[in-house]
PDB file of C-alpha atoms in Angstrom:
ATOM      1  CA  UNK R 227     -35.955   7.727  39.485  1.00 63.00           C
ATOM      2  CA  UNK R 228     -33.093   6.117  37.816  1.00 69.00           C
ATOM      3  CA  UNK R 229     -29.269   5.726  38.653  1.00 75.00           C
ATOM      4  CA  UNK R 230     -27.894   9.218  37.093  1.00 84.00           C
ATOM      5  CA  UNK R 231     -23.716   9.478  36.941  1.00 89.00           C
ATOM      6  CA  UNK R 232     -22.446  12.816  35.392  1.00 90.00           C
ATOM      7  CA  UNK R 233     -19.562  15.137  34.868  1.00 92.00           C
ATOM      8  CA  UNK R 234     -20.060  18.489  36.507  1.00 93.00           C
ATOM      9  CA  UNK R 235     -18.531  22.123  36.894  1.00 93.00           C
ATOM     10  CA  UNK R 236     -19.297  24.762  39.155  1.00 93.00           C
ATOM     11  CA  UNK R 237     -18.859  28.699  39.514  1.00 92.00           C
ATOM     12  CA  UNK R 238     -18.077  30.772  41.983  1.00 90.00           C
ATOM     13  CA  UNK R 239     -21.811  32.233  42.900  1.00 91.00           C
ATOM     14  CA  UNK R 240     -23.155  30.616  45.892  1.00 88.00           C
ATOM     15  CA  UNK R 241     -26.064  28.481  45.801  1.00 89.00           C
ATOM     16  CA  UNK R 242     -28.556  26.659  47.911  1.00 91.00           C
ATOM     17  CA  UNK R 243     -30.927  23.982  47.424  1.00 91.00           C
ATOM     18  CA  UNK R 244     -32.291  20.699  48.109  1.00 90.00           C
ATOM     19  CA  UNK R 245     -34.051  18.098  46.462  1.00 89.00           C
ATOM     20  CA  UNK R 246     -36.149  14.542  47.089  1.00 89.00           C
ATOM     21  CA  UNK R 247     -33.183  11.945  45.926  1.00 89.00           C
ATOM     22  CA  UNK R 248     -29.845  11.775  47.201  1.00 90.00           C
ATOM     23  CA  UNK R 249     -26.887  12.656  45.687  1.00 93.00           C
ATOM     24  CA  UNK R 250     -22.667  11.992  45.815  1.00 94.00           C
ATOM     25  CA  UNK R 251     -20.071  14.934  44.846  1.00 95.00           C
ATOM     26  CA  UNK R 252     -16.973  12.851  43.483  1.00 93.00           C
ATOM     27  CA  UNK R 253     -13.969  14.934  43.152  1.00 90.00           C
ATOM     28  CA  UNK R 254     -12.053  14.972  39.311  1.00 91.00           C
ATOM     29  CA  UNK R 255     -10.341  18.205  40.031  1.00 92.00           C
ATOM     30  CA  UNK R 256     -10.334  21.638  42.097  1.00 94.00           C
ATOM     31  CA  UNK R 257     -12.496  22.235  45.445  1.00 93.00           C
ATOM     32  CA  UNK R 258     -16.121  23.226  45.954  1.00 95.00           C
ATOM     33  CA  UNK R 259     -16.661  24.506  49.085  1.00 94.00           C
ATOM     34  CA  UNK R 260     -19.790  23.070  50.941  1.00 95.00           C
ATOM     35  CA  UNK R 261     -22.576  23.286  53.310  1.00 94.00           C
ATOM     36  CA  UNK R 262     -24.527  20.302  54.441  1.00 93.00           C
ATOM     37  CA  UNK R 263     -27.177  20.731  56.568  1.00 88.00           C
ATOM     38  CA  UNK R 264     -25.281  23.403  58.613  1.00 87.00           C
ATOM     39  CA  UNK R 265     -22.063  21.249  58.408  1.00 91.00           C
ATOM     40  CA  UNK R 266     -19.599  22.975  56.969  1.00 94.00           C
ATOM     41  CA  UNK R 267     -17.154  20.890  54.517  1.00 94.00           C
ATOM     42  CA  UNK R 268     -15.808  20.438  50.747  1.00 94.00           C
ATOM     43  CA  UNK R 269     -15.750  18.055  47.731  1.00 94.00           C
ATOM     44  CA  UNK R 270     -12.112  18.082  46.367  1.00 93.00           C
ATOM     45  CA  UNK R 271      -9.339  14.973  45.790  1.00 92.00           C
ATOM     46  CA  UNK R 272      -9.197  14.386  49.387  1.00 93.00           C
ATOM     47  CA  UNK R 273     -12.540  14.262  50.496  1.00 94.00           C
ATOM     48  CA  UNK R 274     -16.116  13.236  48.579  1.00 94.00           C
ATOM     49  CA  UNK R 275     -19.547  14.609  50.009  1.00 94.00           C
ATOM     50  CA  UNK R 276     -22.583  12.882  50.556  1.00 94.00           C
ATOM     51  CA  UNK R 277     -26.081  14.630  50.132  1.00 94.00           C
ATOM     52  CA  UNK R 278     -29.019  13.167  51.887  1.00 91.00           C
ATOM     53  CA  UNK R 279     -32.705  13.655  50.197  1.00 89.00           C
ATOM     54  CA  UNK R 280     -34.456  16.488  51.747  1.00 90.00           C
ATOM     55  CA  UNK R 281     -31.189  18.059  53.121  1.00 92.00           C
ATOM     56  CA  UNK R 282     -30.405  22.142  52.317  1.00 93.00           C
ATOM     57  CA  UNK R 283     -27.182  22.463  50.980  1.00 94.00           C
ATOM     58  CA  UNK R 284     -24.709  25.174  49.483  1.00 94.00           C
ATOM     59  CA  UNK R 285     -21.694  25.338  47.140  1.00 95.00           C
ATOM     60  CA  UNK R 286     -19.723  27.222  45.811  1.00 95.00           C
ATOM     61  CA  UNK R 287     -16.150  26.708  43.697  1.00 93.00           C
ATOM     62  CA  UNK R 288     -12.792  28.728  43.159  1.00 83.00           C
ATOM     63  CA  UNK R 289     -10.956  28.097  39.712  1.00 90.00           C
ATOM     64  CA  UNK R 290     -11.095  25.408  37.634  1.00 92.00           C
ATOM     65  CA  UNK R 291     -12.641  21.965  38.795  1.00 94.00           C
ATOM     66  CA  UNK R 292     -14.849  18.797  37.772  1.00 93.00           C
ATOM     67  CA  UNK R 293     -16.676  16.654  39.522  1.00 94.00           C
ATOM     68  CA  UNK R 294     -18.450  13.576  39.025  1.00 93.00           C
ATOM     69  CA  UNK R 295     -22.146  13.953  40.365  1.00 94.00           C
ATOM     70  CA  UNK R 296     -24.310  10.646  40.921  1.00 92.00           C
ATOM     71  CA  UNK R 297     -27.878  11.135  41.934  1.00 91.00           C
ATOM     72  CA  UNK R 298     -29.107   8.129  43.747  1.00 86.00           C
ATOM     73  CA  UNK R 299     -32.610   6.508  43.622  1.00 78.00           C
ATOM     74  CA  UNK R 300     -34.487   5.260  46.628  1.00 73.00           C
ATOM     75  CA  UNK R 301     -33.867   2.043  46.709  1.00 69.00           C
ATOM     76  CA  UNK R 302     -30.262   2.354  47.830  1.00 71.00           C
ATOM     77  CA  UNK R 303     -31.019   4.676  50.075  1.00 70.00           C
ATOM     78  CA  UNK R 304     -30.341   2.575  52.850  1.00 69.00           C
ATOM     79  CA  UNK R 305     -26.455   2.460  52.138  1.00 72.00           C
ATOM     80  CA  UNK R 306     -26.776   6.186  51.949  1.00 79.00           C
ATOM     81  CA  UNK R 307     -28.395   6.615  55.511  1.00 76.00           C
ATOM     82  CA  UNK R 308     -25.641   5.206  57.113  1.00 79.00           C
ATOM     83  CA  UNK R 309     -22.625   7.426  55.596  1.00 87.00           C
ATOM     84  CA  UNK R 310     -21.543  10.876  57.022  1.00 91.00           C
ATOM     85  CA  UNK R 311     -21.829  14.429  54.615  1.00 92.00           C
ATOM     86  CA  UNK R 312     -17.854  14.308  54.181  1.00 94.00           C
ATOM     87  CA  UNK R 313     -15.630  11.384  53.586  1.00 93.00           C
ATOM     88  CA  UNK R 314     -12.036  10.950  52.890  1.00 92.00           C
ATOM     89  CA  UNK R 315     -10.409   9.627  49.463  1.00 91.00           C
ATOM     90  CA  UNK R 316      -7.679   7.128  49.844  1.00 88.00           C
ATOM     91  CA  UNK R 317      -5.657   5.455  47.212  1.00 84.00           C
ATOM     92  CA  UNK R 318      -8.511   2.663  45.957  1.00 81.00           C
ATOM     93  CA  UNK R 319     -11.487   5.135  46.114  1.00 86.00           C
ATOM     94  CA  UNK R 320      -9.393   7.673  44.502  1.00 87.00           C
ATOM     95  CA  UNK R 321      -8.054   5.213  41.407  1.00 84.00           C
ATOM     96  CA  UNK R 322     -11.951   4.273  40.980  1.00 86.00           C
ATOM     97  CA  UNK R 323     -13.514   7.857  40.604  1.00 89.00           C
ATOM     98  CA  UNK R 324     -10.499   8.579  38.040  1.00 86.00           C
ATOM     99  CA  UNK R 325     -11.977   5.273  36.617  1.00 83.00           C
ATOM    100  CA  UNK R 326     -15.691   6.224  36.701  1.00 87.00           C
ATOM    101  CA  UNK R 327     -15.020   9.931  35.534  1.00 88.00           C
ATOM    102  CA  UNK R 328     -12.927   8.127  32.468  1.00 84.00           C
ATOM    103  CA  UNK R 329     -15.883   5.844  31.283  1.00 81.00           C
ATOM    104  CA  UNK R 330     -17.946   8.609  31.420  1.00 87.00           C
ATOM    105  CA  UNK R 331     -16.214  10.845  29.380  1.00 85.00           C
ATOM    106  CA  UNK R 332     -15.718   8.199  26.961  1.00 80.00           C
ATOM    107  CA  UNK R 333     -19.461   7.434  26.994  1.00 79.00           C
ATOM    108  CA  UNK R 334     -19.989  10.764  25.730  1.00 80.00           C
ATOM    109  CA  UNK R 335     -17.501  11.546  23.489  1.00 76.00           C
ATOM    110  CA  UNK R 336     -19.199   8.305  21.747  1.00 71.00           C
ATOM    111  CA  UNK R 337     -22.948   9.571  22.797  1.00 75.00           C
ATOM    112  CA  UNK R 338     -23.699   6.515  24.680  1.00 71.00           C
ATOM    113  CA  UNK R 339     -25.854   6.661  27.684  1.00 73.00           C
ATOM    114  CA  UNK R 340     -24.560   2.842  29.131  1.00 72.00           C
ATOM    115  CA  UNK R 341     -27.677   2.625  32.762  1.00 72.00           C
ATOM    116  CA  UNK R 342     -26.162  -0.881  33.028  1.00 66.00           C
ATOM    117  CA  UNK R 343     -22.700   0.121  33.633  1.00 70.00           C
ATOM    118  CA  UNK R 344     -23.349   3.392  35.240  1.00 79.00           C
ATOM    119  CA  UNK R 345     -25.660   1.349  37.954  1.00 75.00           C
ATOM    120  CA  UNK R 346     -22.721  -1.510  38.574  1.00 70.00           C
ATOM    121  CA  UNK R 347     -20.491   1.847  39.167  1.00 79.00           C
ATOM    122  CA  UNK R 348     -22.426   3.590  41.030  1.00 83.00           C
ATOM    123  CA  UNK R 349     -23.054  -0.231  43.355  1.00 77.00           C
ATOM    124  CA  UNK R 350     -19.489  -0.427  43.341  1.00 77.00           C
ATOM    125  CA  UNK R 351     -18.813   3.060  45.007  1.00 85.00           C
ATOM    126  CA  UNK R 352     -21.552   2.478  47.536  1.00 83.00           C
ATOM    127  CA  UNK R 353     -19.335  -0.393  48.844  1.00 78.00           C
ATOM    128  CA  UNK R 354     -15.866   1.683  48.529  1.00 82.00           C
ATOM    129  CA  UNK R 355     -17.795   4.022  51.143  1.00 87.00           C
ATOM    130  CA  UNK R 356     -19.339   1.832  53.244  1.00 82.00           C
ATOM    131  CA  UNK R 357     -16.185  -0.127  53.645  1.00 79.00           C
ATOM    132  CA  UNK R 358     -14.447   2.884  54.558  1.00 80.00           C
ATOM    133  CA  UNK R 359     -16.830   3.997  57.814  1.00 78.00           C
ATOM    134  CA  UNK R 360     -17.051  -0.318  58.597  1.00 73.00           C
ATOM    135  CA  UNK R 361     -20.405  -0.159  58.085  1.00 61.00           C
ATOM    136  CA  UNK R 362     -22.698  -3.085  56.726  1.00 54.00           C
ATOM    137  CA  UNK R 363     -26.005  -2.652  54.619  1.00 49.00           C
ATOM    138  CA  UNK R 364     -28.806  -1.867  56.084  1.00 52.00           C
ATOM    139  CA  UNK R 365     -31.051  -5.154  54.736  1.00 56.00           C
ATOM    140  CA  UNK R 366     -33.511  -7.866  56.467  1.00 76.00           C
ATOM    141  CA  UNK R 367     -31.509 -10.728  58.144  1.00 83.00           C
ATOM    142  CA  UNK R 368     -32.309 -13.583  55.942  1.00 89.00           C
ATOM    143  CA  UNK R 369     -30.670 -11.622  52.734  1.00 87.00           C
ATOM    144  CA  UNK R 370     -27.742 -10.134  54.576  1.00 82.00           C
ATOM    145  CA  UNK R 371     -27.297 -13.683  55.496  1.00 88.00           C
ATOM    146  CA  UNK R 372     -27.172 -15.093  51.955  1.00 89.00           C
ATOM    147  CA  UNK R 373     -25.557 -12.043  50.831  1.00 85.00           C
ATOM    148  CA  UNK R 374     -22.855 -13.426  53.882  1.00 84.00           C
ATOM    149  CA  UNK R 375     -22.846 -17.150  52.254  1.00 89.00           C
ATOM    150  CA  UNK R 376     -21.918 -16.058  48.577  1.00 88.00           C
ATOM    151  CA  UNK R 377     -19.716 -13.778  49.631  1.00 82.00           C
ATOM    152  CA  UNK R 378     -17.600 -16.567  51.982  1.00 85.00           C
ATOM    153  CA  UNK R 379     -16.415 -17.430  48.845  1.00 85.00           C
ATOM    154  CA  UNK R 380     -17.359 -15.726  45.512  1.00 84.00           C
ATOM    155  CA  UNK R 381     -16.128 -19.176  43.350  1.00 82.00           C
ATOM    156  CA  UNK R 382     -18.645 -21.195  45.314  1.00 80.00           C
ATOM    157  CA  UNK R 383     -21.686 -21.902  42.614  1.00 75.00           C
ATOM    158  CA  UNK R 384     -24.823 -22.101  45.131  1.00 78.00           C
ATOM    159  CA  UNK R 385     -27.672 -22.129  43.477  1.00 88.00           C
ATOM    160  CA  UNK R 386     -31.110 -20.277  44.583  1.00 91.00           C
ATOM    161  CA  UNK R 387     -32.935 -23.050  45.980  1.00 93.00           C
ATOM    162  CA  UNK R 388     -29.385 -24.067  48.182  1.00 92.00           C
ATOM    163  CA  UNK R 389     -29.694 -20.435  49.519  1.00 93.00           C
ATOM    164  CA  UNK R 390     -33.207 -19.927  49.964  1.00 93.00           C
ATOM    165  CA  UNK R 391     -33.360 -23.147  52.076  1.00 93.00           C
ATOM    166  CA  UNK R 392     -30.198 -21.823  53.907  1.00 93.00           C
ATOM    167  CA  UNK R 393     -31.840 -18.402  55.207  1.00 93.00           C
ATOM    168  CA  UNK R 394     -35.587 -20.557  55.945  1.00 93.00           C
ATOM    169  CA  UNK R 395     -36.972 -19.088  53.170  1.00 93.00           C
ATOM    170  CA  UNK R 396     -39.099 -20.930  49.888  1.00 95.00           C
ATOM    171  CA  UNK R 397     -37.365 -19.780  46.451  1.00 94.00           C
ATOM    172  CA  UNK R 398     -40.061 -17.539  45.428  1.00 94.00           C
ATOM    173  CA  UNK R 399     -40.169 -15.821  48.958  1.00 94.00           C
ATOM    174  CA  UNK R 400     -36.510 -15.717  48.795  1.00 94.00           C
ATOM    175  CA  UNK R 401     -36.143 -14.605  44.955  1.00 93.00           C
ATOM    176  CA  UNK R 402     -38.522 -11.594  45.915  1.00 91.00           C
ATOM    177  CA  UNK R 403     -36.916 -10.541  48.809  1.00 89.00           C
ATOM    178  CA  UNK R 404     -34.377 -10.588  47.565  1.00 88.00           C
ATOM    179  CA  UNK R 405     -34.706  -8.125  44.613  1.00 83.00           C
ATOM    180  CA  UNK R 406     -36.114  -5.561  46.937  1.00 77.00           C
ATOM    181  CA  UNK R 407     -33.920  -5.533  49.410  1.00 75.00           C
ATOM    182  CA  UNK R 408     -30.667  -5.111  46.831  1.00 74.00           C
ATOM    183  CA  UNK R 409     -32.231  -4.381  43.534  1.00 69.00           C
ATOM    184  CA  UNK R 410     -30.765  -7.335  42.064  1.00 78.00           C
ATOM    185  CA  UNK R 411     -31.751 -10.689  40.679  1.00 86.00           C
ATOM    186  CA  UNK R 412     -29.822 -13.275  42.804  1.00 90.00           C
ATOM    187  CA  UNK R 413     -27.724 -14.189  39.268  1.00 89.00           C
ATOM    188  CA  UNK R 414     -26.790 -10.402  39.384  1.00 85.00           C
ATOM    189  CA  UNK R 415     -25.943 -10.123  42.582  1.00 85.00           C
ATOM    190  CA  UNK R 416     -23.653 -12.595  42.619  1.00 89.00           C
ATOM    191  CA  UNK R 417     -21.962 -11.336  39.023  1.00 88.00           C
ATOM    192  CA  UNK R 418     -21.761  -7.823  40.020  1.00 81.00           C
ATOM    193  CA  UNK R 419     -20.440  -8.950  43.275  1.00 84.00           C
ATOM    194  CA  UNK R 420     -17.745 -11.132  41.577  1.00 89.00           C
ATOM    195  CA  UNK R 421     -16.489  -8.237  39.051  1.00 87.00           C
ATOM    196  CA  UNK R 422     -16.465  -5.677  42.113  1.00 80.00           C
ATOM    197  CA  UNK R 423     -13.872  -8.016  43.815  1.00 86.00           C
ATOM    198  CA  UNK R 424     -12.490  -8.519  40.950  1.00 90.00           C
ATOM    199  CA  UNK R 425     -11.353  -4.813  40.277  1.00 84.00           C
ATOM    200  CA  UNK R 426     -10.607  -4.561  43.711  1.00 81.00           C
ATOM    201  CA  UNK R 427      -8.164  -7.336  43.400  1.00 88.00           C
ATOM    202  CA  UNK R 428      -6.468  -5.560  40.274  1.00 88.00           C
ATOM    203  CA  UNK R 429      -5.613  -2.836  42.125  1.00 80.00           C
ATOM    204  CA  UNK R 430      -4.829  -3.738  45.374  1.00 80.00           C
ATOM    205  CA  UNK R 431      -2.661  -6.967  44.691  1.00 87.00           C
ATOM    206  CA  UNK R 432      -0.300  -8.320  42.660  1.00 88.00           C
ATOM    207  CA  UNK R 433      -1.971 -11.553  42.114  1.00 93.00           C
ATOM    208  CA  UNK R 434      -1.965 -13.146  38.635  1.00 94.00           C
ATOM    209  CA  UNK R 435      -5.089 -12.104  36.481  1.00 95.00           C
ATOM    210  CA  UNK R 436      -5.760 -15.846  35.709  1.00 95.00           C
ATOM    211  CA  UNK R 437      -5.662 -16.293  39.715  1.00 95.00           C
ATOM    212  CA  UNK R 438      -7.969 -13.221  40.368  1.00 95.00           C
ATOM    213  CA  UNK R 439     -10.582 -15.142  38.054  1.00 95.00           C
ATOM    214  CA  UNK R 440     -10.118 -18.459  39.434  1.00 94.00           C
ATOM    215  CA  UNK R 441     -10.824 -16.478  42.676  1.00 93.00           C
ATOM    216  CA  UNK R 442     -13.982 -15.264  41.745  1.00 93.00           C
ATOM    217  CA  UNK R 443     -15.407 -18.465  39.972  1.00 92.00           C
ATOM    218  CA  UNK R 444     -14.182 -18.521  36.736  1.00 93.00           C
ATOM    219  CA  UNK R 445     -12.119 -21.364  35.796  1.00 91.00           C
ATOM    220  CA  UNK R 446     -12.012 -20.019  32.036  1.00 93.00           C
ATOM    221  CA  UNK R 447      -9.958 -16.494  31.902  1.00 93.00           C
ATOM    222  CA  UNK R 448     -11.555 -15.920  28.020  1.00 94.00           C
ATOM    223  CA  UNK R 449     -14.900 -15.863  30.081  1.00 94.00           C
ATOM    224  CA  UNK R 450     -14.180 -14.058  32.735  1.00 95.00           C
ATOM    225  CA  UNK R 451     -12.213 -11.287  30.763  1.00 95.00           C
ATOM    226  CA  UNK R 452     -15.227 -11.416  28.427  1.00 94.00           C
ATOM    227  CA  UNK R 453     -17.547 -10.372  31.904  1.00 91.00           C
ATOM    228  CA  UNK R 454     -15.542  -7.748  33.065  1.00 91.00           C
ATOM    229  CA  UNK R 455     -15.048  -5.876  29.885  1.00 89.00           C
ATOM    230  CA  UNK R 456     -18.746  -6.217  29.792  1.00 85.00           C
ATOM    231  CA  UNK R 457     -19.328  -4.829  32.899  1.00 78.00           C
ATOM    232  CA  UNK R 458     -16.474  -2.390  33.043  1.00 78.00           C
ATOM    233  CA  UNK R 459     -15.938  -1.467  29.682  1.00 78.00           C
ATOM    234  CA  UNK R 460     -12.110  -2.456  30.038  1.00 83.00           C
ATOM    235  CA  UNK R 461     -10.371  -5.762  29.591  1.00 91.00           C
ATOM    236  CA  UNK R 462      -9.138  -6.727  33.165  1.00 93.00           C
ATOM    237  CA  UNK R 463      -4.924  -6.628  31.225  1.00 93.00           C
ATOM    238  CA  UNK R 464      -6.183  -2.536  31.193  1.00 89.00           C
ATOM    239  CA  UNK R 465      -7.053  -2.399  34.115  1.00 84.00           C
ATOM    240  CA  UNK R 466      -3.985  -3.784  35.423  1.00 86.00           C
ATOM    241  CA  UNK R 467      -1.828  -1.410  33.174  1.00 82.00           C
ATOM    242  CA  UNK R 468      -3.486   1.900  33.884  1.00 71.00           C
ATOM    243  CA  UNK R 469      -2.906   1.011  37.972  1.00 59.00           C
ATOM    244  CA  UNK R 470       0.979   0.105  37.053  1.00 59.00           C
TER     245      UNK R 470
END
């Protein structure tokens, strides 16, 4: 299946289901009351659930409310695995579901359907989680560590052969590994890891946006800006702004 991301309401009837993919409940606004494999819970602005494939689970809501739903495909079901049904919002991984419910409203308002940018949000939330319960990704040694080299320094331009003969592996080995065990070309691995730390950046320091891009390999800031608005749909001067 592919990466789904969509804006959701719910009534007050209780229902109960389950189904063979997993799924996130992002709050936007209200509660909806939850039950997770027998452990009882809620999706609201202070908490965001986490529904494993195959698990029975019921909701219902009070009021108004929103959500942003994201139904996850296998191959990131790893990262999933790992993460509890319930997990609590802080300031960052609030800010970024406001940001993720606000692209997708704009998508479609405009009737765009953008899988590119929907996948590098839905990539970037898997890490705001994980990073949150201190846990690491699931992957086979010799990619967690290349994933470990690029990420020593994200302006450092290594090059595929450089890491495949780091990790003891031959490029093509290395290349295909690779791509299953993240889902990712090396090249976009190490872009969509560069813009995630790069919106991170915007909104938890103060740093200069020319120094946030220098930071993440870009010695041009025309360039960089140009990458992030491509992957975020905002300039990186609005993302700044809308986190002032």
């Amino acid at each position: 299946m592919e990466i789904s991301l969509d804006l959701r309401t719910y009534s007050n009837e209780i229902h109960s289901h389950k189904h063979d993919f997993h799924q996130l409940v992002l709050p936007m606004q209200g509660r909806l009351q939850m039950s997770v494999d027998a452990r009882e819970g809620e999706a609201s602005l202070q908490q965001v659930a986490v529904i494993k494939a195959g698990a029975e689970h019921g909701f219902s809501a009070q009021g108004e409310n929103r959500f942003v739903v994201a139904d996850v495909p296998e191959f990131l079901a790893p990262q999933l695995a790992q993460l509890p049904a319930y997990i609590g919002v802080d300031e960052a991984l609030g800010h970024f579901i406001q940001f993720v419910a606000s692209r997708l409203q704009s998508n479609q308002g405009a009737g765009i359907k953008d899988a590119a940018g929907e996948r590098q949000m839905l990539l970037l939330l898997l890490q705001l989680l994980q990073e949150r319960q201190g846990i690491e990704a699931r992957a086979d040694k010799r990619i967690q560590s290349a994933c470990a080299i690029i990420e020593q320094d994200y302006a450092l331009s290594e090059s595929v052969e450089g890491l495949a003969k780091q990790v003891h592996l031959s490029p093509r080995q290395f290349t295909e590994l690779f791509r299953r065990q993240t889902g990712l070309s090396v090249k976009q691995y190490i872009i969509e890891r560069r813009m995630q730390q790069a919106w991170l950046l915007l909104h938890t320091s103060s740093d200069p946006i020319q120094a946030i891009a220098a930071s993440v390999g870009y010695v041009d800031q025309g360039a960089f800006s140009h990458r992030f608005k491509a992957q975020f749909g905002k300039t990186p001067s609005q993302v700044r702004q809308s986190h002032l």
